[in-house]
Structures are given as C-alpha cells and as structure tokens.
CSV table of N, CA and C in Angstrom, one decimal:
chain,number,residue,atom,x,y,z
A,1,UNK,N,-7.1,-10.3,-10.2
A,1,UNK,CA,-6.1,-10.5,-9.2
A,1,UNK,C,-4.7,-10.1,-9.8
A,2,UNK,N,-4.1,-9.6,-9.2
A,2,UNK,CA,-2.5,-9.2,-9.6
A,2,UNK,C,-1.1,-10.5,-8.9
A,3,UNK,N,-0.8,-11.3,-9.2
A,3,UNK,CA,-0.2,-12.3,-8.9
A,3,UNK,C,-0.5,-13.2,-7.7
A,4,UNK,N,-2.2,-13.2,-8.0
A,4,UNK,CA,-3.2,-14.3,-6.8
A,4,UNK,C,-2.7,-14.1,-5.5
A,5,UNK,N,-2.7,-12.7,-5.3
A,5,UNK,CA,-2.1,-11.7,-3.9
A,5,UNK,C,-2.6,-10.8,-3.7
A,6,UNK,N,-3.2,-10.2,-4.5
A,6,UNK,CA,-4.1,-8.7,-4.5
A,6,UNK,C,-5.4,-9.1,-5.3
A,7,UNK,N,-6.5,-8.8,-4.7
A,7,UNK,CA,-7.6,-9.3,-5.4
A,7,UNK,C,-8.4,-7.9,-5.6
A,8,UNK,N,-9.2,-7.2,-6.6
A,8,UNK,CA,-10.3,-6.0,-7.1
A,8,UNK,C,-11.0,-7.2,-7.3
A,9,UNK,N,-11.9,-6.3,-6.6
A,9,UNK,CA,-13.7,-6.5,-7.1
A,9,UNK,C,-14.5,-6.0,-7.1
A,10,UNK,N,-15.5,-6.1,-8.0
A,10,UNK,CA,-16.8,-4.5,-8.7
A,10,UNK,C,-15.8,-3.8,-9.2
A,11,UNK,N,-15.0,-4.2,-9.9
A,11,UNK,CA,-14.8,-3.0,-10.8
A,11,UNK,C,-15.5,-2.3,-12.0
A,12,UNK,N,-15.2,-1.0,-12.3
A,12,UNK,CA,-15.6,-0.6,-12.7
A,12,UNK,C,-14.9,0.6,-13.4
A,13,UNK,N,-15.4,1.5,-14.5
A,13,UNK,CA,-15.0,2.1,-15.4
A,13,UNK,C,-15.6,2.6,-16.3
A,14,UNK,N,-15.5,3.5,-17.2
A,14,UNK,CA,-15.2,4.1,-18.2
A,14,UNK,C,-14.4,3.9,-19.2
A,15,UNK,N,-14.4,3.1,-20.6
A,15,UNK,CA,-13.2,3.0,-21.4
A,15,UNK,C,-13.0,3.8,-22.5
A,16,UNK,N,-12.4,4.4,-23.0
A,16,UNK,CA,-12.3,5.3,-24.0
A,16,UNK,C,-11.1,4.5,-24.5
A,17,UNK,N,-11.2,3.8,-25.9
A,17,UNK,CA,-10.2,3.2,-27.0
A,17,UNK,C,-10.2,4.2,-28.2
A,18,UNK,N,-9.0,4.4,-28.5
A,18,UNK,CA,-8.2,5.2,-29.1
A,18,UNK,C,-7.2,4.5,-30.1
A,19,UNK,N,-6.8,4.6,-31.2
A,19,UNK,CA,-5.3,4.1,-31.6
A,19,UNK,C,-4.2,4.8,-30.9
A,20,UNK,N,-4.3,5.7,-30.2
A,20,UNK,CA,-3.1,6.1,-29.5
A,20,UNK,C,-3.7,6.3,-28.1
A,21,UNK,N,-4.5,5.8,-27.4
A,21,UNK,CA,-4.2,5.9,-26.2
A,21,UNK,C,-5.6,5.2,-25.7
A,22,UNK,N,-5.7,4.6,-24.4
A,22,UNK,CA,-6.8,3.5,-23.9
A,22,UNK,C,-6.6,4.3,-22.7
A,23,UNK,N,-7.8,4.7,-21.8
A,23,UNK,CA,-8.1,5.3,-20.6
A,23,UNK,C,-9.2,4.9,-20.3
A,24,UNK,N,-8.9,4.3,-18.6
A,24,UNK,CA,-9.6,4.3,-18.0
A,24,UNK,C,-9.9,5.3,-17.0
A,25,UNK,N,-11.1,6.2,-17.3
A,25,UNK,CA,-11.2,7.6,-16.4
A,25,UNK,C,-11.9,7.4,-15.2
A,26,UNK,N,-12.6,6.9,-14.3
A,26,UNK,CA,-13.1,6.8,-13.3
A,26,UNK,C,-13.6,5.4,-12.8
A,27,UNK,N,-12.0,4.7,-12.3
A,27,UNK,CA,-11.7,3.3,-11.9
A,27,UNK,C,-12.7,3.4,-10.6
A,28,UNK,N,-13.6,2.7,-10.4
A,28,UNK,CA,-14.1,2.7,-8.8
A,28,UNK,C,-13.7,0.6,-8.6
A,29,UNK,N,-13.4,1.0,-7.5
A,29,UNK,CA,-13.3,-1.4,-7.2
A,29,UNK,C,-13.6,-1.5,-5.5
A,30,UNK,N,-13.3,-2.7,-5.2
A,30,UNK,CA,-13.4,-2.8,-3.9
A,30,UNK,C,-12.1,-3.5,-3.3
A,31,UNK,N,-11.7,-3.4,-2.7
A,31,UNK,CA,-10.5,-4.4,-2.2
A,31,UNK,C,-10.1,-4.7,-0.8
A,32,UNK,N,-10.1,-5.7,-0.1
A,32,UNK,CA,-9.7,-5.6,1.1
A,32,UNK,C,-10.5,-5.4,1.8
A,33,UNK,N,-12.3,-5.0,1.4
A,33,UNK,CA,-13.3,-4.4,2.1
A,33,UNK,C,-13.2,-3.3,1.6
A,34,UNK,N,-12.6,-2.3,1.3
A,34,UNK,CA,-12.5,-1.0,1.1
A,34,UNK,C,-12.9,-0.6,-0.1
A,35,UNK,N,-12.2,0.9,-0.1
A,35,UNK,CA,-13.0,1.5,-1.7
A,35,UNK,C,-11.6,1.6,-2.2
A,36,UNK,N,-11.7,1.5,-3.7
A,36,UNK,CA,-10.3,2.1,-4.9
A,36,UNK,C,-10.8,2.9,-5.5
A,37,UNK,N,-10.4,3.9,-5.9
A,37,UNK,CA,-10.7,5.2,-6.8
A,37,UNK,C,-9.5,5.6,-7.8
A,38,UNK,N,-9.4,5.7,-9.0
A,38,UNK,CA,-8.3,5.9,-9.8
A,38,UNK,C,-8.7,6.0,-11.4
A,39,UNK,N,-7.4,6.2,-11.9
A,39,UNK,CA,-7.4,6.8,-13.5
A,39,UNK,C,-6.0,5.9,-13.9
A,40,UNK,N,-6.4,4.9,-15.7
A,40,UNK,CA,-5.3,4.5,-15.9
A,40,UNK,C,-5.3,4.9,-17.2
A,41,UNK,N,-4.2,5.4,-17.8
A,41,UNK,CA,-3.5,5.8,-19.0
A,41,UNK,C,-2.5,4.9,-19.8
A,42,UNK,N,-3.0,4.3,-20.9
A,42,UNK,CA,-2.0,3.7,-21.4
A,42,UNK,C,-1.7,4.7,-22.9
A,43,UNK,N,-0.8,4.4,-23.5
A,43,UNK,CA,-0.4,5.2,-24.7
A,43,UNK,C,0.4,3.3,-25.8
A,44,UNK,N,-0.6,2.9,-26.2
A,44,UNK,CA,-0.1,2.0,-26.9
A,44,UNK,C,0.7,1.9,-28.0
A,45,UNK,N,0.6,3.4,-28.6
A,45,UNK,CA,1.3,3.4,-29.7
A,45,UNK,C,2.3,3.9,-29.5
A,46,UNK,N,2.9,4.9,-28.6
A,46,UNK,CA,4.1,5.4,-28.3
A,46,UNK,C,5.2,4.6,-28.1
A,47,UNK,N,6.2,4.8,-28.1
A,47,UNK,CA,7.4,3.3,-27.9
A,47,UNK,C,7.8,2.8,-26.2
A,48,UNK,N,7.7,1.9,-26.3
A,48,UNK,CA,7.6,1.3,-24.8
A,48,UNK,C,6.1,1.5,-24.6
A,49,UNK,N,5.3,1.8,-25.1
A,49,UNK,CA,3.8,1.7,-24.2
A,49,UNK,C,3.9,2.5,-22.9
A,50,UNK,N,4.1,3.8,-22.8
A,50,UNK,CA,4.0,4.3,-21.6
A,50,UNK,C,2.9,4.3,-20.9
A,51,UNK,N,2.8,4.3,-19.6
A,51,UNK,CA,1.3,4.2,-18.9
A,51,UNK,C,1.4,5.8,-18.0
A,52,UNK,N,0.5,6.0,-17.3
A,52,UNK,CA,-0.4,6.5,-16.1
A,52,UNK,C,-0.8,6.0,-14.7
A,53,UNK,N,-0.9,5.9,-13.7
A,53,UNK,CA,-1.6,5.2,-12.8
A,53,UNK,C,-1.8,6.3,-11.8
A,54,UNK,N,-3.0,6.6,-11.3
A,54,UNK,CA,-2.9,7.3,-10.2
A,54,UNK,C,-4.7,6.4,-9.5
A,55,UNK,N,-4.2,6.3,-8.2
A,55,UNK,CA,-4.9,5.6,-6.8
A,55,UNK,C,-5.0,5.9,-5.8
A,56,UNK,N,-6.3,6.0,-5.6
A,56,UNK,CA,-6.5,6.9,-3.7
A,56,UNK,C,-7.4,5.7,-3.5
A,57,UNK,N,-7.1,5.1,-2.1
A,57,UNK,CA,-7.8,4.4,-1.5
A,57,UNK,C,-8.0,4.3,-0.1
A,58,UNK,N,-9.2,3.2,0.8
A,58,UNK,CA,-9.6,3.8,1.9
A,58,UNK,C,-10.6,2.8,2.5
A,59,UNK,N,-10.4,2.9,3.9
A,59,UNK,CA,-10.9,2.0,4.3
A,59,UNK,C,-10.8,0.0,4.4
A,60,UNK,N,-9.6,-0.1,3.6
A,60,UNK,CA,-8.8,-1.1,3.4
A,60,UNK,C,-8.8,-2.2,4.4
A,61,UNK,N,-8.7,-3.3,4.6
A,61,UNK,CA,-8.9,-3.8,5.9
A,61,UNK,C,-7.2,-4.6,5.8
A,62,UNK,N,-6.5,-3.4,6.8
A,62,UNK,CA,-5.5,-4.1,6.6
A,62,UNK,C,-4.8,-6.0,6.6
A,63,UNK,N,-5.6,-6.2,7.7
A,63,UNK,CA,-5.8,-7.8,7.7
A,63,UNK,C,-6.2,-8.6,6.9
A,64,UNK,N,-7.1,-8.3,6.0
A,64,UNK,CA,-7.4,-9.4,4.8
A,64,UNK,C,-6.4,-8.4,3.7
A,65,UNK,N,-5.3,-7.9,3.2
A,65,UNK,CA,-4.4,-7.9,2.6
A,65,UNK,C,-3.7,-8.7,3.1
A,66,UNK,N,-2.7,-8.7,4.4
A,66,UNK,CA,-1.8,-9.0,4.4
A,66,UNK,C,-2.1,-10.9,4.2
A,67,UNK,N,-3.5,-11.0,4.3
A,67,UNK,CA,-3.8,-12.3,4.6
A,67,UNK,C,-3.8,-13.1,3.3
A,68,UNK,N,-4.3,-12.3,1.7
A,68,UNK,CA,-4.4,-12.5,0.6
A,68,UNK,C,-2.8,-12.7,-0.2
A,69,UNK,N,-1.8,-11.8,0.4
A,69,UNK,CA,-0.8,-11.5,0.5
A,69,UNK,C,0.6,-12.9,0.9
A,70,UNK,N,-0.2,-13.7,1.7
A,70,UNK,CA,0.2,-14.9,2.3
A,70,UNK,C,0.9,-14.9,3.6
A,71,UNK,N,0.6,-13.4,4.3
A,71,UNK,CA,0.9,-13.2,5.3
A,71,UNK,C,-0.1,-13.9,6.5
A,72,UNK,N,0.5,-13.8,7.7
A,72,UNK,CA,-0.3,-14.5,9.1
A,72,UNK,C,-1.8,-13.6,9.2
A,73,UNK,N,-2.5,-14.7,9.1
A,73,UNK,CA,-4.2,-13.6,9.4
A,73,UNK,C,-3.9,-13.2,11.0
A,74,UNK,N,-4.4,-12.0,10.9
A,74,UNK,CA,-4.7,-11.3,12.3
A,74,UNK,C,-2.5,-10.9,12.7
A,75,UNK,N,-1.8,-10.7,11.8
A,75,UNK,CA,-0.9,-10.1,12.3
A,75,UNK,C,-0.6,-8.7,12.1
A,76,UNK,N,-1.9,-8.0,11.2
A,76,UNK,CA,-2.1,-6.6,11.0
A,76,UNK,C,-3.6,-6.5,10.7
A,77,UNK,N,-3.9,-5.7,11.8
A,77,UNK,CA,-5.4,-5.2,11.8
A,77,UNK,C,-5.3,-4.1,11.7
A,78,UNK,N,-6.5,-3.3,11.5
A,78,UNK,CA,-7.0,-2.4,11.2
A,78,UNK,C,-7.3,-1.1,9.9
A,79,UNK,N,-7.4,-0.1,9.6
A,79,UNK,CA,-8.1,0.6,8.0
A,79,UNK,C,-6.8,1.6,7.5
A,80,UNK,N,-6.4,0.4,6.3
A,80,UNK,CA,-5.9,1.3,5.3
A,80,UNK,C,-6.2,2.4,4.3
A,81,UNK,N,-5.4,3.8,4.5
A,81,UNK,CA,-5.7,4.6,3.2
A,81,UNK,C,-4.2,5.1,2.8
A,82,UNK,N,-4.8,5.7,1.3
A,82,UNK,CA,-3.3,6.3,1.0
A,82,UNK,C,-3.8,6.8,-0.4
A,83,UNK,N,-2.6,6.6,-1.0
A,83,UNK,CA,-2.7,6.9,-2.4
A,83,UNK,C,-1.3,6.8,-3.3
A,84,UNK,N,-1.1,6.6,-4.6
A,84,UNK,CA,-0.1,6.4,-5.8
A,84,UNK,C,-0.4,6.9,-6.7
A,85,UNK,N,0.5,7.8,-7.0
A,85,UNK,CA,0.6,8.3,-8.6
A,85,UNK,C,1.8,8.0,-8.9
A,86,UNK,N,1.8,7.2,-10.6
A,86,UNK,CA,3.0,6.1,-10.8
A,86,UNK,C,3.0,6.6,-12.4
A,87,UNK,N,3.9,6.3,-13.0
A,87,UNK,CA,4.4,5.8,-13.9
A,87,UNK,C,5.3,5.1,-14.7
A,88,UNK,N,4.9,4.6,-15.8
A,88,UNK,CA,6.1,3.7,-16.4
A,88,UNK,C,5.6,3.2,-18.0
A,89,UNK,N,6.2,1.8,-18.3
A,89,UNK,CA,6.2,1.3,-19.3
A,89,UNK,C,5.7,0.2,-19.8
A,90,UNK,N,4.9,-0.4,-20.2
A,90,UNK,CA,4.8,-2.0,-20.4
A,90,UNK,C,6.0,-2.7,-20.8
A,91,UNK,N,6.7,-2.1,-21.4
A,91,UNK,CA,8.1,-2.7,-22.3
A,91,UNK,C,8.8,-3.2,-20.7
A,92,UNK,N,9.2,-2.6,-19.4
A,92,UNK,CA,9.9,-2.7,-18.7
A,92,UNK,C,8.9,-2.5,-17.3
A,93,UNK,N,8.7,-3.7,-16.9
A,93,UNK,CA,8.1,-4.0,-15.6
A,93,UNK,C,8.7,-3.6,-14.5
A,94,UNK,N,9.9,-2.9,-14.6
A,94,UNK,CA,10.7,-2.5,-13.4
A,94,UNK,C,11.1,-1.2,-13.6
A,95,UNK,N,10.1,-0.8,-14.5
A,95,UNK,CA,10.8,0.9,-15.2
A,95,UNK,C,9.8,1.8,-14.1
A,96,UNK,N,9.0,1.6,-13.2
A,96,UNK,CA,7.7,1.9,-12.8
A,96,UNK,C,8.3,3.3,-11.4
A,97,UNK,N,8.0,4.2,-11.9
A,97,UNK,CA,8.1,5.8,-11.1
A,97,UNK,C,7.1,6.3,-10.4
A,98,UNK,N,7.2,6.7,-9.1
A,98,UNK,CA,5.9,7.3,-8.7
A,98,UNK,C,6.1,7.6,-7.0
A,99,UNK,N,5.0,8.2,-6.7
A,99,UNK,CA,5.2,8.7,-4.8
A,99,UNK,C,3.9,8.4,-4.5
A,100,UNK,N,3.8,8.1,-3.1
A,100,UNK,CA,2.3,7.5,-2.6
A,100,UNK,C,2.7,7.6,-1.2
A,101,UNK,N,1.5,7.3,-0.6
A,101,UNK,CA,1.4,7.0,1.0
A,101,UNK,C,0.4,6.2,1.6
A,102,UNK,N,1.0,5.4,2.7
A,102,UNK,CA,-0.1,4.5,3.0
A,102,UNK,C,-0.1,5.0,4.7
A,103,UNK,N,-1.3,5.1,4.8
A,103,UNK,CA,-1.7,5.4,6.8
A,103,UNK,C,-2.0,4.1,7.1
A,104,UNK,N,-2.0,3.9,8.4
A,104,UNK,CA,-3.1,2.7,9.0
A,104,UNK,C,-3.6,3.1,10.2
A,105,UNK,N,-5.1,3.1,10.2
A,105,UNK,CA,-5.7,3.6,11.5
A,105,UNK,C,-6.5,2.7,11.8
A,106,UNK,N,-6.3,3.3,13.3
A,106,UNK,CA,-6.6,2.2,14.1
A,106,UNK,C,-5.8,0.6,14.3
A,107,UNK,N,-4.2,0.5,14.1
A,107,UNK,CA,-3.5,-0.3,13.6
A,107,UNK,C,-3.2,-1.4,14.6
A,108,UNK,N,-3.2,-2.1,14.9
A,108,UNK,CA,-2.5,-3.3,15.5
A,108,UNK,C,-1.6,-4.4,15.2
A,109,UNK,N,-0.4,-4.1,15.6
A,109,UNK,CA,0.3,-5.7,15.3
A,109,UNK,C,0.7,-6.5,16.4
A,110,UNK,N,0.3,-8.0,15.9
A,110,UNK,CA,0.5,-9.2,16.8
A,110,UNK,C,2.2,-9.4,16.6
A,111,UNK,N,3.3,-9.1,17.3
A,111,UNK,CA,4.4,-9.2,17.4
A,111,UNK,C,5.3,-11.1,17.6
A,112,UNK,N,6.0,-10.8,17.3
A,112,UNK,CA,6.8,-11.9,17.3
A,112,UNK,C,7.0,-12.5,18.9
A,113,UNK,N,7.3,-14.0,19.1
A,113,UNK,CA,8.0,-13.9,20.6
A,113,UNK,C,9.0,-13.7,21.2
A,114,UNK,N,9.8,-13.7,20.6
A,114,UNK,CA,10.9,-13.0,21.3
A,114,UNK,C,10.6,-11.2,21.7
A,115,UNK,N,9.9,-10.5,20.9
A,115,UNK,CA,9.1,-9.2,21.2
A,115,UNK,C,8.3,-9.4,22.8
A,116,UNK,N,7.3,-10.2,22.7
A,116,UNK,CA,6.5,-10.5,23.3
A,116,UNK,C,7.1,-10.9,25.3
A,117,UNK,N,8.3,-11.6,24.9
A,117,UNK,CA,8.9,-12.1,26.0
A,117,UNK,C,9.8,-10.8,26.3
A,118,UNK,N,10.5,-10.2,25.6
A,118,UNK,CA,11.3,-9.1,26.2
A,118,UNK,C,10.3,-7.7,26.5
A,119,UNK,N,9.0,-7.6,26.0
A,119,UNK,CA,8.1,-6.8,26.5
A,119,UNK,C,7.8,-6.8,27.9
A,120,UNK,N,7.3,-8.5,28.4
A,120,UNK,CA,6.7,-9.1,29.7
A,120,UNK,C,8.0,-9.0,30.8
A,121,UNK,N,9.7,-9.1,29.9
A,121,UNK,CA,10.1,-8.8,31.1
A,121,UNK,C,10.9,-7.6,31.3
A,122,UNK,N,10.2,-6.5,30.4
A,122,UNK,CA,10.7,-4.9,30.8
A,122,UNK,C,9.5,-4.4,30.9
A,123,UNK,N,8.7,-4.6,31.3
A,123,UNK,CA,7.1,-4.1,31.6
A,123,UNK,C,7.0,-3.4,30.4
A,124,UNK,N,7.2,-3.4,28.8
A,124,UNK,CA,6.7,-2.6,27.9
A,124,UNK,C,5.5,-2.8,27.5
A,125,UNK,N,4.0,-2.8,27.5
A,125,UNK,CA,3.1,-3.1,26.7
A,125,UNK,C,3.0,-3.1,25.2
A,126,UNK,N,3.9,-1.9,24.6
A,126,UNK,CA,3.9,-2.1,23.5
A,126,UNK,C,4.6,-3.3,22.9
A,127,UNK,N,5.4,-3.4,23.1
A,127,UNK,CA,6.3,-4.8,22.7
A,127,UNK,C,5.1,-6.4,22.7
A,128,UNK,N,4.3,-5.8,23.5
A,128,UNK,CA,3.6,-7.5,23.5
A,128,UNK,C,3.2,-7.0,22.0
A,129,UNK,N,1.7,-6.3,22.4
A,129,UNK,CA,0.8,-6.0,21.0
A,129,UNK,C,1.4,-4.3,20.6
A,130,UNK,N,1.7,-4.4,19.9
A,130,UNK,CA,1.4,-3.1,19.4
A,130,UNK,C,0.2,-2.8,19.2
A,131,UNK,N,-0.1,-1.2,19.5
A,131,UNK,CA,-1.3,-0.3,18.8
A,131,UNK,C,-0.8,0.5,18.9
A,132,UNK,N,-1.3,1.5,17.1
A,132,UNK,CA,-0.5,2.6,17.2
A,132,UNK,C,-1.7,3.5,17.1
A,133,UNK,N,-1.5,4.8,17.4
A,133,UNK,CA,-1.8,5.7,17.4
A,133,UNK,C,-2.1,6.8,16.0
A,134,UNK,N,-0.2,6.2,15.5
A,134,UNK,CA,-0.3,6.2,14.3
A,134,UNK,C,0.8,5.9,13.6
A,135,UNK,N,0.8,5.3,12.5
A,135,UNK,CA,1.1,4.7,11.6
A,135,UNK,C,1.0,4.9,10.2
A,136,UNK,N,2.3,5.3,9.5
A,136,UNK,CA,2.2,5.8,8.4
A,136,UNK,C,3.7,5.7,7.4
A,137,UNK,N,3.6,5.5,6.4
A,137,UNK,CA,4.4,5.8,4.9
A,137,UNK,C,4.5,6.6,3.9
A,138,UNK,N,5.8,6.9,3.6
A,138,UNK,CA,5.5,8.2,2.6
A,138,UNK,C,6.9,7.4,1.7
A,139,UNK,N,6.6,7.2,0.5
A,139,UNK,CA,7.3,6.7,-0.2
A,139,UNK,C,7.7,6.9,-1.8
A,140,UNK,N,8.5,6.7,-2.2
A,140,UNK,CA,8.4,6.9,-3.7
A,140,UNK,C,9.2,6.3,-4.3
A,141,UNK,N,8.6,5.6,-5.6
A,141,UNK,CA,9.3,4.5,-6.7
A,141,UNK,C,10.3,5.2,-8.0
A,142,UNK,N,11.5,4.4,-7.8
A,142,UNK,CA,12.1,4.4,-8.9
A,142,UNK,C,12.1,3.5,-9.3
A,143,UNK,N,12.9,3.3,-10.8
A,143,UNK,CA,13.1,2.0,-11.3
A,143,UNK,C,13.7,1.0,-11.0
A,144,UNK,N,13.2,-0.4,-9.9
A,144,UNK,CA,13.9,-0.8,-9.4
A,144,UNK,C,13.6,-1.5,-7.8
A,145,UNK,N,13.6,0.0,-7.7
A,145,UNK,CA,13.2,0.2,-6.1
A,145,UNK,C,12.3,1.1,-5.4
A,146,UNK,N,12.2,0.9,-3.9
A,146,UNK,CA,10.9,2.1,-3.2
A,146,UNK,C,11.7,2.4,-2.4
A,147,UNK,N,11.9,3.9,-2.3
A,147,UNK,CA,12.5,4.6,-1.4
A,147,UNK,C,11.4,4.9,-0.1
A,148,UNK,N,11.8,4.9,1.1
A,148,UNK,CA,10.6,5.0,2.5
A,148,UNK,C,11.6,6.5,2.3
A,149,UNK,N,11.0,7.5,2.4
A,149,UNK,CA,11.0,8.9,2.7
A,149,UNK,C,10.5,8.5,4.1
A,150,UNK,N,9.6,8.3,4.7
A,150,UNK,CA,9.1,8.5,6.2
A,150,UNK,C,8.7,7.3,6.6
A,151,UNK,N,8.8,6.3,7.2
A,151,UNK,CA,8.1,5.7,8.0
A,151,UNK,C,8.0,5.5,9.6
A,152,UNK,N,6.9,6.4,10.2
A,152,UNK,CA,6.6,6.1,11.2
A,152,UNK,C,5.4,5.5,12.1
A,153,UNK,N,5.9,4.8,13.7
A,153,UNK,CA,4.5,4.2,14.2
A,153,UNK,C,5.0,5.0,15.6
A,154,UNK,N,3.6,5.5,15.7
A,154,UNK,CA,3.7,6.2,17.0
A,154,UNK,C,2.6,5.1,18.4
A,155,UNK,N,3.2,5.1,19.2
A,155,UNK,CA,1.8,4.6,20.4
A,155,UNK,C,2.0,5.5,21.4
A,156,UNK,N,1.3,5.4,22.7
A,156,UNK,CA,1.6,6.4,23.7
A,156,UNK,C,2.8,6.4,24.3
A,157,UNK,N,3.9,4.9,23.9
A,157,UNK,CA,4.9,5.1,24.7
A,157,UNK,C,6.2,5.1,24.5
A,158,UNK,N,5.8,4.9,22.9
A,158,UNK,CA,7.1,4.3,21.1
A,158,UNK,C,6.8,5.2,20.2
A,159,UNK,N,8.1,5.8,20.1
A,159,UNK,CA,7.9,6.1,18.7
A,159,UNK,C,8.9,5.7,17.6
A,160,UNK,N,8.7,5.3,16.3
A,160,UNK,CA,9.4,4.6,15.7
A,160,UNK,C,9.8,5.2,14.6
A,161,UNK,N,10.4,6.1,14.1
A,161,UNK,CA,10.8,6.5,12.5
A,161,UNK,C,11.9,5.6,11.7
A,162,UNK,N,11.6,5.4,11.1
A,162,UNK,CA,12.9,5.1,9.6
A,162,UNK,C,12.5,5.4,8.5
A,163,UNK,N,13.8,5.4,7.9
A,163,UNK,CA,14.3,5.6,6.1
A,163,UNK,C,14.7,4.4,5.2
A,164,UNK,N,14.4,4.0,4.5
A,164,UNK,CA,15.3,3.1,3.8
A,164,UNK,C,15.0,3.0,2.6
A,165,UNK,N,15.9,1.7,1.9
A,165,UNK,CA,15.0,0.9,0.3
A,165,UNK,C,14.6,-0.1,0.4
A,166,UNK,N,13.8,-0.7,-0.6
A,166,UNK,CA,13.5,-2.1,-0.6
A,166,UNK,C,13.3,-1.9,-2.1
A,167,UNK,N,14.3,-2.7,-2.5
A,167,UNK,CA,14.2,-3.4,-4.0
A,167,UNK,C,13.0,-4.6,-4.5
A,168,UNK,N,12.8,-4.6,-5.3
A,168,UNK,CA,11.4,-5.1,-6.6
A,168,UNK,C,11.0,-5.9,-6.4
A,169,UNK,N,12.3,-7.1,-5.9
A,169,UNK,CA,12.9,-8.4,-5.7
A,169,UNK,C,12.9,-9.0,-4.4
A,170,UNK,N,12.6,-7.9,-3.2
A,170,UNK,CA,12.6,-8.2,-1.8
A,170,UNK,C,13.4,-7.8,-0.9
C-alpha cells in the first residue's frame, strides 16, 4: 500500500540486484480491479539514489480508487487507463519529474447539490449526473508540483477544458 490509499496486489517481477543499480524489469500488479504494467530503476549507489519509474495501466475501476483514497464510494465510476514515466531521487521526495495521462471511460460523476438543484432548474441533465463521453488528463510533474497540460470532460451537451497546478501538498 502506498500511504494506506493506494493498494497493489499480485505483484510481481523480476529482480536484478546489483551494487549499482536494483531493477525491477517487468512489474505486472492488480489495482483497483485493473491491470499495472511497469519498470522500476533505482541506482543506489549514485548520489541522491536516483530512480526510474515508468507505468501503463488499465482497466482501473475508477470507484474503488477514489474509495481507497477516502473519497465518497460511487462519486466516480467507471475504467481507468493511462500511463507515467517519472523520475527522481530517494534523497528528495518532492524532487519527482515526469508526464503521464489518465482517461476515464465510460465515466460518471455523482455531483454535488447545489449542481444537482441548479441542473433541475435549468433543465441541464448534465449538471444532475454527469456522464462523459469523455474524460481525460495530460499532465506532467515537476519538483513540487503537477502541471494539467489538458484536462478535459466532454458529454453530449458540456464540454469542459482546463489548465492548471496542484502542488504535492494539495
């Protein structure tokens, strides 16, 4: 588990130990329901411990993340994929670089009420529940922070783009 929020299971691998470098070459796990696929590189002897990470995954069930996550069960359904190629340092937990993307298909969100109520009284259906059509992120990590290069949710009657940051910290 990664901070009893993100849970792998069946993992699996390949370990190759080295004095200068520990790889794991063909990570397969399960998460969320879904499949993990990936390669991790550490370099233990180098200064700062530089690492590797690269992750393609699929099939995800976005609701039991956000649910593990400590988010509301059933306020995001349906199949996450994407992928991350990262890098960074052991020495510095916030030194961590990289670009990735996460899709959601087949997506639904249960909206807030005040959404819900101003939906009912401008006839939007989207505003009650959302479903998107599609839904997607394109992003990339600096030290620090994640830049949203793209995020958009499309339905037949919304469409939604933004840009922004969100820092480490929230």
């Amino acid at each position: 588990s990664l901070r009893d929020r993100f849970f792998l299971e069946q993992l699996r691998s390949p370990i190759r130990y080295g004095p200068d470098e520990l790889d794991f070459s063909q990570i397969t796990a399960r998460v969320g329901g879904g499949q993990v696929m990936g390669r991790f590189t550490l370099l233990p002897q180098a200064e700062d411990s530089p690492f590797t990470l690269s992750v393609k995954f699929r099939d995800v069930q976005a609701d039991q993340i956000v649910a593990n996550a400590g988010g509301a069960k059933g306020m995001v359904t349906g199949q996450l994929e994407g992928y991350l190629d990262a890098g960074g340092t052991t020495a510095d937990p916030n030194a961590l670089s990289g670009v990735g993307e996460i899709i959601l298909r087949d997506g639904q969100v249960q909206q807030y009420s005040l959404l819900i109520a101003l939906g009912q009284l401008l006839q939007i259906d989207e505003l009650r529940q959302l479903h998107f059509d599609q839904a997607q992120v394109k992003y990339h990590i600096n030290p620090g922070v994640v830049t949203i290069d793209e995020l958009l949710f499309r339905s037949p009657n919304l469409r939604l783009p933004a840009v922004g940051t969100v820092s480490f910290d929230g």
